[in-house]
Coordinates of C-alpha atoms and ligand atoms in Angstrom, one line a residue:
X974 CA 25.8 11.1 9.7
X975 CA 24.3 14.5 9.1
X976 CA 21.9 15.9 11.9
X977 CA 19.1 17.5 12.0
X978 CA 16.7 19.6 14.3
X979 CA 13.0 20.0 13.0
X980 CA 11.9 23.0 14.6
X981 CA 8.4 22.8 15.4
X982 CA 6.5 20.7 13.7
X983 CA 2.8 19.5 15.0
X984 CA 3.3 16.0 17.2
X985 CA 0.6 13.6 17.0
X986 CA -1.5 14.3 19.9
X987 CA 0.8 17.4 21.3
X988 CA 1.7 20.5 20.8
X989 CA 4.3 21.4 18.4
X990 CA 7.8 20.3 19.5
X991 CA 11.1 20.4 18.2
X992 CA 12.9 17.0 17.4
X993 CA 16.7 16.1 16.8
X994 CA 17.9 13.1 14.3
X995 CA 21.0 12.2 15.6
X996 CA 22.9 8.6 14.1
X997 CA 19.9 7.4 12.2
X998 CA 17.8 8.4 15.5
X999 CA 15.2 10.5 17.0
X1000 CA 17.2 11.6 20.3
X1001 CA 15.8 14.7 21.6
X1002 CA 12.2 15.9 21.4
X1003 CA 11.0 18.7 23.4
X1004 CA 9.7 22.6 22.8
X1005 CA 13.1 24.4 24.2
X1006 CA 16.0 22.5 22.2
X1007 CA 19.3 23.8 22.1
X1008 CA 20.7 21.3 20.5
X1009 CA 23.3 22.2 17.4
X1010 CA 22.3 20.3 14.1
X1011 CA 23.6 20.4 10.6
X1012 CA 20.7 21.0 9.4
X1013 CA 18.0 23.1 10.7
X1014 CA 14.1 22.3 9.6
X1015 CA 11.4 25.1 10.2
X1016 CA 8.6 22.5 10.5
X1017 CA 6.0 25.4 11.2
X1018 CA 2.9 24.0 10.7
X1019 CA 4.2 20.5 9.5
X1020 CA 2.6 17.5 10.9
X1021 CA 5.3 15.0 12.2
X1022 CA 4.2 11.4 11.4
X1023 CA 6.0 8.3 11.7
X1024 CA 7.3 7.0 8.2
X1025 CA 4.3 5.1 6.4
X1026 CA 4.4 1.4 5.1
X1027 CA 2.7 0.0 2.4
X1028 CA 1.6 -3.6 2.5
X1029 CA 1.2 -4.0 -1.6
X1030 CA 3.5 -2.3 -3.8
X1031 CA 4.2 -3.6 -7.4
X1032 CA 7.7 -2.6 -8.5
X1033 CA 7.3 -4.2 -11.6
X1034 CA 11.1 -5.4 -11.3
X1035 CA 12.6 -8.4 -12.5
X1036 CA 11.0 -8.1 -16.2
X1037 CA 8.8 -4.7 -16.8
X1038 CA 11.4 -2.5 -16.2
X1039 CA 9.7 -0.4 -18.8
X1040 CA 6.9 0.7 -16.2
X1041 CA 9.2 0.5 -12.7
X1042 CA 12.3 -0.2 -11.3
X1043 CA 12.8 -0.5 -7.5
X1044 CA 14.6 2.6 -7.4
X1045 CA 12.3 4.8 -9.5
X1046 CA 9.4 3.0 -7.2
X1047 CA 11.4 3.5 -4.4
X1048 CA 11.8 7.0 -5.3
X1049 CA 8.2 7.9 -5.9
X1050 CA 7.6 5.5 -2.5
X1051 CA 9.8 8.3 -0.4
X1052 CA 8.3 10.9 -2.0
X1053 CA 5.0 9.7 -0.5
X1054 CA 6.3 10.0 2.6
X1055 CA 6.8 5.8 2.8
X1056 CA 10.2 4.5 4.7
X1057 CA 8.9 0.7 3.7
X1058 CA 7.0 -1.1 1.4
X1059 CA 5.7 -4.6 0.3
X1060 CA 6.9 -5.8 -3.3
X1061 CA 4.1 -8.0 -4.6
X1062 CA 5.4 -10.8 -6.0
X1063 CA 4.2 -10.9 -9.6
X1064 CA 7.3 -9.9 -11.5
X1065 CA 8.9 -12.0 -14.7
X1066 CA 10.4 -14.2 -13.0
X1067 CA 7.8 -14.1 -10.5
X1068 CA 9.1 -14.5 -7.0
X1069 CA 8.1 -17.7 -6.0
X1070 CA 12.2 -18.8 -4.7
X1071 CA 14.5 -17.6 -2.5
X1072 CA 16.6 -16.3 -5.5
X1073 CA 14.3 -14.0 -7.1
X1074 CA 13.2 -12.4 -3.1
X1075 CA 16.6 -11.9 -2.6
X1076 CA 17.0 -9.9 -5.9
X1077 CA 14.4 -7.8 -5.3
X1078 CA 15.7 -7.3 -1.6
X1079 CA 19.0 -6.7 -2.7
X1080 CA 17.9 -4.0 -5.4
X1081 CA 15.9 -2.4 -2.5
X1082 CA 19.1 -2.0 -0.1
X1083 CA 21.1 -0.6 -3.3
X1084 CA 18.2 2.6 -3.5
X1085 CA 18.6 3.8 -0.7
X1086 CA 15.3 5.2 -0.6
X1087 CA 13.2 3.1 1.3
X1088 CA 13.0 -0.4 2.3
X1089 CA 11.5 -2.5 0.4
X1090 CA 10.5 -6.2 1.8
X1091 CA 9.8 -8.9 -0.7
X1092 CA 6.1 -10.9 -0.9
X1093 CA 6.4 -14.2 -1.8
X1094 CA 4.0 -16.0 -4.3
X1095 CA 1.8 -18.4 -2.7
X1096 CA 2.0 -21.3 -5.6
X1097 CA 4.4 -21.7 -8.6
X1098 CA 4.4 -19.2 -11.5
X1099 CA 1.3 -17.4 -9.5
X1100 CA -0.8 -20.5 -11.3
X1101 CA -2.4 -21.2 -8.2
X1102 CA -1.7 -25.4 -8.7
X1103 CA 1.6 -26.0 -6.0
X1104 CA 2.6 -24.1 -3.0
X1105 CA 5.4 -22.3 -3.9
X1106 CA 9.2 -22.9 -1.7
X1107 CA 7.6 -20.5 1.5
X1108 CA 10.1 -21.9 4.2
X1109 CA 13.1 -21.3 1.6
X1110 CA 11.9 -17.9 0.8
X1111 CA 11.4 -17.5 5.2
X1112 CA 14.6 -18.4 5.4
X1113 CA 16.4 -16.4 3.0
X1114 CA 17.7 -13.4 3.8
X1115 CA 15.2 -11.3 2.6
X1116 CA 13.2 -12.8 5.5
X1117 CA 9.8 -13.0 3.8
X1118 CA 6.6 -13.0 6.2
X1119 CA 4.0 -12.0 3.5
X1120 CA 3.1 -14.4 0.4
X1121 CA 0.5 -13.4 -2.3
X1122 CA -0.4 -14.6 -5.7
X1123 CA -2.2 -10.8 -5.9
X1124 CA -3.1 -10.2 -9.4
X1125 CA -4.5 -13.8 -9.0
X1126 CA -6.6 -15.7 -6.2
X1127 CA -5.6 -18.3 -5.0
X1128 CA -8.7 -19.9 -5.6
X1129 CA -8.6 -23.8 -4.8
X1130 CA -9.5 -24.3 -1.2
X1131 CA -7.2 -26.9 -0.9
X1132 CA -4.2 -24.8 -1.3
X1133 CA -5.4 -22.1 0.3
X1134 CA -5.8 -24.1 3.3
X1135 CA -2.2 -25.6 3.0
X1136 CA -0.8 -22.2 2.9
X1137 CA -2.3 -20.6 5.9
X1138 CA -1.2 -23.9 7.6
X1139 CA 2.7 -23.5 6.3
X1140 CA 2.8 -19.9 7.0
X1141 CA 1.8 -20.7 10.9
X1142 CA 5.3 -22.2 11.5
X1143 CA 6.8 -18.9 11.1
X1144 CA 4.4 -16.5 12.0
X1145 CA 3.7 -15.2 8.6
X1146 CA 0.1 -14.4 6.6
X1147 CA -1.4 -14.9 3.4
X1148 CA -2.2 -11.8 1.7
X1149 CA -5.5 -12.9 -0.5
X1150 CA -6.5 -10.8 -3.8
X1151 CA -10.1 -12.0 -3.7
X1152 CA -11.5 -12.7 -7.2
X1153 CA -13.2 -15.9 -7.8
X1154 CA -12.1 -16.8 -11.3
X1155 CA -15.2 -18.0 -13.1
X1156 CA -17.7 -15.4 -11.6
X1157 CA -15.1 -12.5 -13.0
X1158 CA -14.5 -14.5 -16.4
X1159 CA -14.4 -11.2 -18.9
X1160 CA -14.7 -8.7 -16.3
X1161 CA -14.0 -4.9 -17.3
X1162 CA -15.9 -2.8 -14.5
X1163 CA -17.6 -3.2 -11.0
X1164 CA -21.0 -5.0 -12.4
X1165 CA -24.1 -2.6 -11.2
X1166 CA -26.1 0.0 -12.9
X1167 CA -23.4 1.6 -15.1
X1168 CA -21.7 -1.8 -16.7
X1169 CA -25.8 -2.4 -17.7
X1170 CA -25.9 0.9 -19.7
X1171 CA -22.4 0.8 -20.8
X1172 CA -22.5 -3.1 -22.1
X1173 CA -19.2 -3.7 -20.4
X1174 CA -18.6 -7.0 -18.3
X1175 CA -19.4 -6.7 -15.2
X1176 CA -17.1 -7.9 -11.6
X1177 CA -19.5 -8.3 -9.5
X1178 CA -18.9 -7.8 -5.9
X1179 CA -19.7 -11.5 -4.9
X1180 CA -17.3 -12.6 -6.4
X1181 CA -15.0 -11.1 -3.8
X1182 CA -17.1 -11.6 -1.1
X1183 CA -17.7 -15.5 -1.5
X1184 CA -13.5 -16.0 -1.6
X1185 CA -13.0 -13.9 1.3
X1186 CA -15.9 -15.5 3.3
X1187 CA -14.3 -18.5 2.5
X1188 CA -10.7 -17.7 3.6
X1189 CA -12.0 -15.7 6.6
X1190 CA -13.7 -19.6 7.7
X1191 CA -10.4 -21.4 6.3
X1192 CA -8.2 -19.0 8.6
X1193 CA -10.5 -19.9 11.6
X1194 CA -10.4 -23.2 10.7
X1195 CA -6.7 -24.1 10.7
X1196 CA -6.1 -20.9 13.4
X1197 CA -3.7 -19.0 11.0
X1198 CA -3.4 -15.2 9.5
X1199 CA -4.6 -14.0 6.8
X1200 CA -5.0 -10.6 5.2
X1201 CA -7.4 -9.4 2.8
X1202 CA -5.8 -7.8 0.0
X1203 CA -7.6 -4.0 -1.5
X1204 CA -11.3 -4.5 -0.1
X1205 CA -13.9 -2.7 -2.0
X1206 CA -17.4 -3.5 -1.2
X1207 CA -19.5 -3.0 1.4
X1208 CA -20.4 -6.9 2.2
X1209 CA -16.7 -7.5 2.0
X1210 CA -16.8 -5.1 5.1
X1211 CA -19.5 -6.7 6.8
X1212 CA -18.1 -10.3 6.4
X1213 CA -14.2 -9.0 7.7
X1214 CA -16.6 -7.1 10.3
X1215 CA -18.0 -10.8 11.6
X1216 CA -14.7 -12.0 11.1
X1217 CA -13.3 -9.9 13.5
X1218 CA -15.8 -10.1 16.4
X1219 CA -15.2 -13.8 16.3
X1220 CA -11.8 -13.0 17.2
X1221 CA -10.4 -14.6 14.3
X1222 CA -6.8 -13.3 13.4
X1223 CA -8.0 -11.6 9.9
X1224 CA -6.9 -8.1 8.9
X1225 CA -7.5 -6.3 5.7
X1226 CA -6.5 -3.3 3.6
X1227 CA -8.4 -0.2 1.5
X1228 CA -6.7 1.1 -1.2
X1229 CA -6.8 5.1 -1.4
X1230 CA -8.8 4.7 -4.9
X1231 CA -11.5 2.8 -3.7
X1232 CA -11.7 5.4 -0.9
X1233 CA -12.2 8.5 -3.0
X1234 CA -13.5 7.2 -6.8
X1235 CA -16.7 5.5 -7.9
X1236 CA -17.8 3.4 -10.8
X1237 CA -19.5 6.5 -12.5
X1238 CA -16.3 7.7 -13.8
X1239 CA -15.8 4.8 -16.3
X1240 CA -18.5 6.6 -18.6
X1241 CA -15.7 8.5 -19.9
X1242 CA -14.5 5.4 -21.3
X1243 CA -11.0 6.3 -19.9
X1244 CA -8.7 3.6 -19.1
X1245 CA -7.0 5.6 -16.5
X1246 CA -10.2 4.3 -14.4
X1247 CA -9.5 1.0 -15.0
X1248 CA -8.3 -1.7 -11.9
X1249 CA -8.4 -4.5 -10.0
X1250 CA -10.5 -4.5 -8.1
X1251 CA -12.9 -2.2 -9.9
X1252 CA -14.3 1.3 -9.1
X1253 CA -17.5 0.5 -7.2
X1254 CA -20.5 2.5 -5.9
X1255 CA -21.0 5.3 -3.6
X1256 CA -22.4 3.2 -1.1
X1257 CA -19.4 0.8 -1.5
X1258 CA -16.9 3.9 -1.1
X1259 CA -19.4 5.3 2.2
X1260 CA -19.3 2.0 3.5
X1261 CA -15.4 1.8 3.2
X1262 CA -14.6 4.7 4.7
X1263 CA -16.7 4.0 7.7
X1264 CA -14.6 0.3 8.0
X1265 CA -11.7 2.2 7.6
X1266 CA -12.5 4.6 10.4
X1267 CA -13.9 2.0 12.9
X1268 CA -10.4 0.0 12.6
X1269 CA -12.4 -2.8 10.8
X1270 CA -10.4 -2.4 7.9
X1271 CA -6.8 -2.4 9.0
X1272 CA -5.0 -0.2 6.9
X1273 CA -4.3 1.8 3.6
X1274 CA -2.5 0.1 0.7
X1275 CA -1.7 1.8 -2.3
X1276 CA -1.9 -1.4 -4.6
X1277 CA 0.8 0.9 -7.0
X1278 CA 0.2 -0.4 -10.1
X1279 CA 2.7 1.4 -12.7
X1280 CA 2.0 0.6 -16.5
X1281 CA 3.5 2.3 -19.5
X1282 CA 1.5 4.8 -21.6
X1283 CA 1.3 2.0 -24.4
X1284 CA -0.7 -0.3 -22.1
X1285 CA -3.2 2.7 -21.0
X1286 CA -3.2 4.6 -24.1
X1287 CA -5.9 2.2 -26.0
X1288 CA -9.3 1.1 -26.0
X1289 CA -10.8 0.6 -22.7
X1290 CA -11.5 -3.4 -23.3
X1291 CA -7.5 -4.0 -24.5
X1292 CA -6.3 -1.7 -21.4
X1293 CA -3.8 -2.9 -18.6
X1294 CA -6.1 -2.8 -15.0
X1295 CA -4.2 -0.6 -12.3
X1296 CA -3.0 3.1 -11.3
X1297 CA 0.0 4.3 -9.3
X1298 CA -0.7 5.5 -6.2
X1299 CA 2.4 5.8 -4.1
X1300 CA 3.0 9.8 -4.5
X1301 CA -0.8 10.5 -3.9
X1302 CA -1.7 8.5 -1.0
X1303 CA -2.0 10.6 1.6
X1304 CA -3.1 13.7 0.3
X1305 CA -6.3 11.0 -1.0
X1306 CA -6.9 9.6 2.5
X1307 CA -6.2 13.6 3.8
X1308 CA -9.4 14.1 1.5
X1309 CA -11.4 11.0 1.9
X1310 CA -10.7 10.9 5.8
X1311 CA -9.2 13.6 7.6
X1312 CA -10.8 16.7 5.6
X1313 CA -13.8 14.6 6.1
X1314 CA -13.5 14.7 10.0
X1315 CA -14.2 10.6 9.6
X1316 CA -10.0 10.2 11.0
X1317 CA -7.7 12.1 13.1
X1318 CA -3.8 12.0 11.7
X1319 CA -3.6 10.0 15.2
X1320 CA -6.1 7.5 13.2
X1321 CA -3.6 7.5 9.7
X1322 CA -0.4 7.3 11.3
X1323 CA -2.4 4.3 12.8
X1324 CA -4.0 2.4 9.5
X1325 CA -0.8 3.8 7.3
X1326 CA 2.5 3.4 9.6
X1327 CA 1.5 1.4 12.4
X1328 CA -1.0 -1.6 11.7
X1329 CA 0.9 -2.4 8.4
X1330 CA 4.1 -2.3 10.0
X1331 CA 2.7 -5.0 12.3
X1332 CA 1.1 -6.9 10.0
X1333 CA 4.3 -7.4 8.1
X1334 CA 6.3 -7.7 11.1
X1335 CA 8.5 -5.2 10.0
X1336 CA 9.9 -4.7 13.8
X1337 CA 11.9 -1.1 13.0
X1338 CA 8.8 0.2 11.3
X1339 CA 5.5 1.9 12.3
X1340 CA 7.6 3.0 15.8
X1341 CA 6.1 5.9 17.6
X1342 CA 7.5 9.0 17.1
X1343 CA 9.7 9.3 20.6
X1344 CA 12.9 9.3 21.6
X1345 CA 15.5 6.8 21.2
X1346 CA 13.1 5.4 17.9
X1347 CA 14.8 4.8 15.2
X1348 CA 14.4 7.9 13.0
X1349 CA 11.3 6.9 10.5
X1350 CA 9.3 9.9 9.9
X1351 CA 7.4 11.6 7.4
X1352 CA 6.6 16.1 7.6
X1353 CA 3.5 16.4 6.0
X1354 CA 2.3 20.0 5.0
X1355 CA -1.6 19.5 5.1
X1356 CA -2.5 23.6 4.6
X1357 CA -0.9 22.7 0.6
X1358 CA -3.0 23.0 -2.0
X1359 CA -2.1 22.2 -5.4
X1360 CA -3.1 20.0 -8.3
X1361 CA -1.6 16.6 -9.2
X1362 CA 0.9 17.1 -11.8
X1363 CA 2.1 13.4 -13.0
X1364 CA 5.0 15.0 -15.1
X1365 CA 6.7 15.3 -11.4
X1366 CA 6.4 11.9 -10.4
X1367 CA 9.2 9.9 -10.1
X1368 CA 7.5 7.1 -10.4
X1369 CA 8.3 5.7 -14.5
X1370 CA 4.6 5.7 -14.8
X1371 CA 2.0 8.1 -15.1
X1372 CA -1.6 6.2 -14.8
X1373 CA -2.6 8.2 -12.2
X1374 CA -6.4 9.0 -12.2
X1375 CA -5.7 12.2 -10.5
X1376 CA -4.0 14.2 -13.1
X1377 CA -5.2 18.0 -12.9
X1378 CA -6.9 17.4 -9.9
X1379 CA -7.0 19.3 -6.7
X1380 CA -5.6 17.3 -3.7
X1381 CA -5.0 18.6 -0.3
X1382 CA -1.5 18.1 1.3
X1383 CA 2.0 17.5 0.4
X1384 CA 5.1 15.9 1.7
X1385 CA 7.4 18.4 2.8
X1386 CA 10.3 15.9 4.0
X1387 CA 11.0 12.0 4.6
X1388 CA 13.8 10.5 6.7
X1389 CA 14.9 6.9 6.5
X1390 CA 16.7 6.0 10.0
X1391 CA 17.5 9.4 9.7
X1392 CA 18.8 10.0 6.3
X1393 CA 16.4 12.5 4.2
X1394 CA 15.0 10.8 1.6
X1395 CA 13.2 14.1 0.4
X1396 CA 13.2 17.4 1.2
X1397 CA 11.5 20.4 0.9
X1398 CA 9.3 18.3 -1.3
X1399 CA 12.3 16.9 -3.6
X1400 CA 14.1 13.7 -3.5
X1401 CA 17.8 13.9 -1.9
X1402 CA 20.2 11.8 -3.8
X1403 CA 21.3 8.7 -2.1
X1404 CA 23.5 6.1 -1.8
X1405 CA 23.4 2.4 -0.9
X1406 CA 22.0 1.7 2.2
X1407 CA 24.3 1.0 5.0
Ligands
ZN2703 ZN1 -4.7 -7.5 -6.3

C-alpha cells in the first residue's frame, strides 16, 4: 500500500501536526516526523478531519441509472470528503430483500470510493401496508441497521409501531421521512406567506411535526430508536428537543439546504429550489441552526437527491423534488455554521463523522483522528474561495441550487483506510475495494 506523510495540517483541537498513513492506517502523528512516505502532503493550512458519513444518500441505482450510479455517487461522495454513506432504499427494485441490499452493497465495494451501507425499506414496494423482510436484510451480508421508506412516511401507526419493535432485536433504527400523506396531498412549497401570493400548494409544517410527535411517543412507547429523517421546522426542533430531555433514544438529521436556503427563493419559479421537504422560513432556518449547534439535532445529511436535466428542466408543478448535495456539503455547513461562529470544526467533525457513524453503527467510521485508527480522513482547505461550478461534479447530476455561487471551502484530499480517494481536489482512480 502506498504511504503517505501529511505535513502539517491543523488537528482538531491542536496544533498543526504531521500524520503518517501507513497499511490503510494512521500510525504516527506528531510535529517532528521523520518518517519516509511515498508520498509527501504539504497540509499547510489544511484542517485534518476524520472522513464524514452521510446517513441518507440516494444513489438512484438499481433503475435510474440515468441520474446516478453508485460509482459516479460514490465519486461525488469522496469528493465531498465522505468515506461512508447511507443508500436510501427507494431504488427500482426498491430494496425491501436481502437480494437487492446486497446489490447495492456489492456495487459499493466494486467503487472503491467510499463505502456505501445499504437502508432497507421499512414495508414492501415503500407502500407503507407490510413490513418489509428486516431480519433477512440484518442478516445478509450487507448487514443493514438502517430501514426507511424516505421519499414516503410510513404513516400507519400500526406499522410504525411493529417496526421499531423488529428493529430492537438487532439494535437497528427507523429512519422516518415525516410527511403525513393527506395534510401534504398536492403539496409544491413550504405553506406560509409566499405559497399564499404565489398560488402554489402549500406543505405545511404540521404535517411533519404531528408524524414525528407521534413516532417520538411510539419510540418511547415500545423503547426503541428512531431517527428523524431531514428536519426543517422549528416545532419539529422543539418536539425532538422534549424528546430528548425525556431521555428517549431519538436522534435526528439537518440537511445542508435547509440550513442555508429559505422559501423566498421559489419566487423565481425555479425548480432547482424544489424538495422534500420544502424550503422553509428564516425563522425555520435560525431555529435549525441553533438545534444543530446545541447537539439537539444530531447531525448533517445531505438527502443527495440526483435527477436528470429532463426531470428539472420544466414547469415548476411537473418538476422532480430534490437537489444533490454530496460535493457541497461542507463548504454549506462551513457557511451556515462555522463562518457563522454558531460551530467549531470540533462541533462538524461531531454532527458529520461522528454522531452518524454511530447512529448507523458503522464501527470503523467516525474514529478520532489518532493513532493506530484506521486511516478515514478528510483535508479540508477552509481559506478557498470559489464559486460552485456543477460542470465539475462528478456526480451524473447537476440540480444543485448553488450553481454560480460563492461557497467557502474545498476538499483538498480524502483517504479511505488510507487509500486517497481524491487529491489535490481530484478524484484518484481506483480499484475494487480490498
Ligand atoms: Zn425524505
Amino acid at each position: 500500500m502506498t504511504s503517505y506523510l501529511i505535513r502539517n495540517a491543523q488537528l482538531l483541537g491542536g496544533p498543526a501536526q504531521s500524520i503518517l498513513i501507513t497499511d490503510g492506517v494512521i500510525s504516527e502523528i506528531g510535529t517532528g516526523l521523520t518518517a519516509e512516505a511515498d508520498v509527501d502532503i504539504d497540509a499547510h493550512g489544511l484542517i485534518a478531519l476524520p472522513g464524514l458519513v452521510d446517513l441518507h444518500t440516494h444513489l438512484r441505482e438499481p433503475g435510474r441509472e440515468d441520474a446516478e450510479t453508485v460509482l459516479t455517487g460514490t465519486q461525488a461522495a469522496a469528493k465531498g470528503g465522505y468515506t461512508a454513506v447511507h443508500a436510501m432504499a427507494n431504488t427500482f427494485p426498491v430494496a425491501d430483500t436481502a437480494g437487492v441490499v446486497e446489490q447495492v452493497w456489492r456495487l459499493g465495494r466494486a467503487s472503491g470510493y467510499c463505502d456505501v451501507q445499504p437502508v432497507g425499506a421499512v414495508t414492501v414496494g415503500l407502500e407503507g401496508k407490510k413490513l418489509a423482510e428486516l431480519g433477512a436484510m440484518h442478516d445478509s451480508a450487507a448487514g443493514v441497521r438502517v430501514f426507511s421508506d424516505d421519499g414516503k412516511c410510513v404513516d400507519d401507526a400500526v406499522i410504525m409501531r411493529r417496526a421499531l419493535e423488529y428493529v430492537k432485536a438487532f439494535d437497528g433504527v427507523v429512519a422516518q421521512h415525516a410527511q403525513e400523506p393527506r395534510l401534504t396531498e398536492g403539496a409544491q412549497m413550504n405553506e406560509g406567506q409566499v405559497s399564499g401570493e404565489l398560488g402554489l400548494g402549500g406543505w405545511p409544517a404540521v404535517a411533519e411535526e404531528a408524524i414525528i410527535a407521534r413516532d417520538v411517543l411510539l419510540a418511547a412507547h415500545v423503547g426503541s430508536r428512531l431517527h428523524v429523517c431531514h428536519v426543517s421546522t422549528a416545532g419539529s426542533v422543539e418536539i425532538i428537543r422534549w424528546a430528548k430531555a425525556k431521555g428517549w433514544n431519538v436522534t435526528a438529521e439537518v440537511t445542508p439546504h435547509h440550513l442555508l436556503l429559505t422559501d423566498e427563493l421559489v419566487r423565481s419559479y425555479d425548480p432547482v429550489y424544489k424538495v422534500n421537504p420544502p424550503l422553509r422560513t428564516a425563522e425555520d432556518v435560525h431555529a435549525l441552526r441553533t438545534a444543530l449547534a446545541d447537539g439537539t439535532i444530531d447531525a448533517v445529511a445531505t438527502d443527495h437527491a440526483p435527477h436528470p436535466a429532463e426531470d428539472k428542466d420544466c414547469e415548476w408543478a411537473a418538476a422532480a423534488m430534490g437537489m444533490v448535495g454530496l460535493e457541497t456539503a461542507l463548504s454549506v455547513v462551513q457557511q451556515a455554521m462555522v463562518d457563522t461562529g454558531l460551530l467549531t470544526w470540533e462541533g462538524v467533525a461531531d454532527r458529520m463523522s461522528h454522531r452518524p457513524a454511530r447512529i448507523g453503527r458503522l464501527s470503523g467510521h467516525g474514529r478520532p483522528v489518532s493513532v493506530g485508527e484506521p486511516a478515514n480522513l478528510v483535508l479540508f482547505d477552509p481559506a478557498y474561495r470559489g464559486s460552485v461550478n456543477p460542470d465539475s461534479f462528478a456526480s451524473r447530476s447537476r440540480n444543485t441550487p448553488y450553481r454560480g455561487l460563492d461557497l467557502p471551502g474545498r476538499v483538498h484530499a480524502t483517504f479511505l483506510r488510507g487509500v486517497a480517494t481524491v487529491l489535490a481536489g481530484e478524484l484518484v482512480e481506483q480499484g475494487e475495494l480490498a
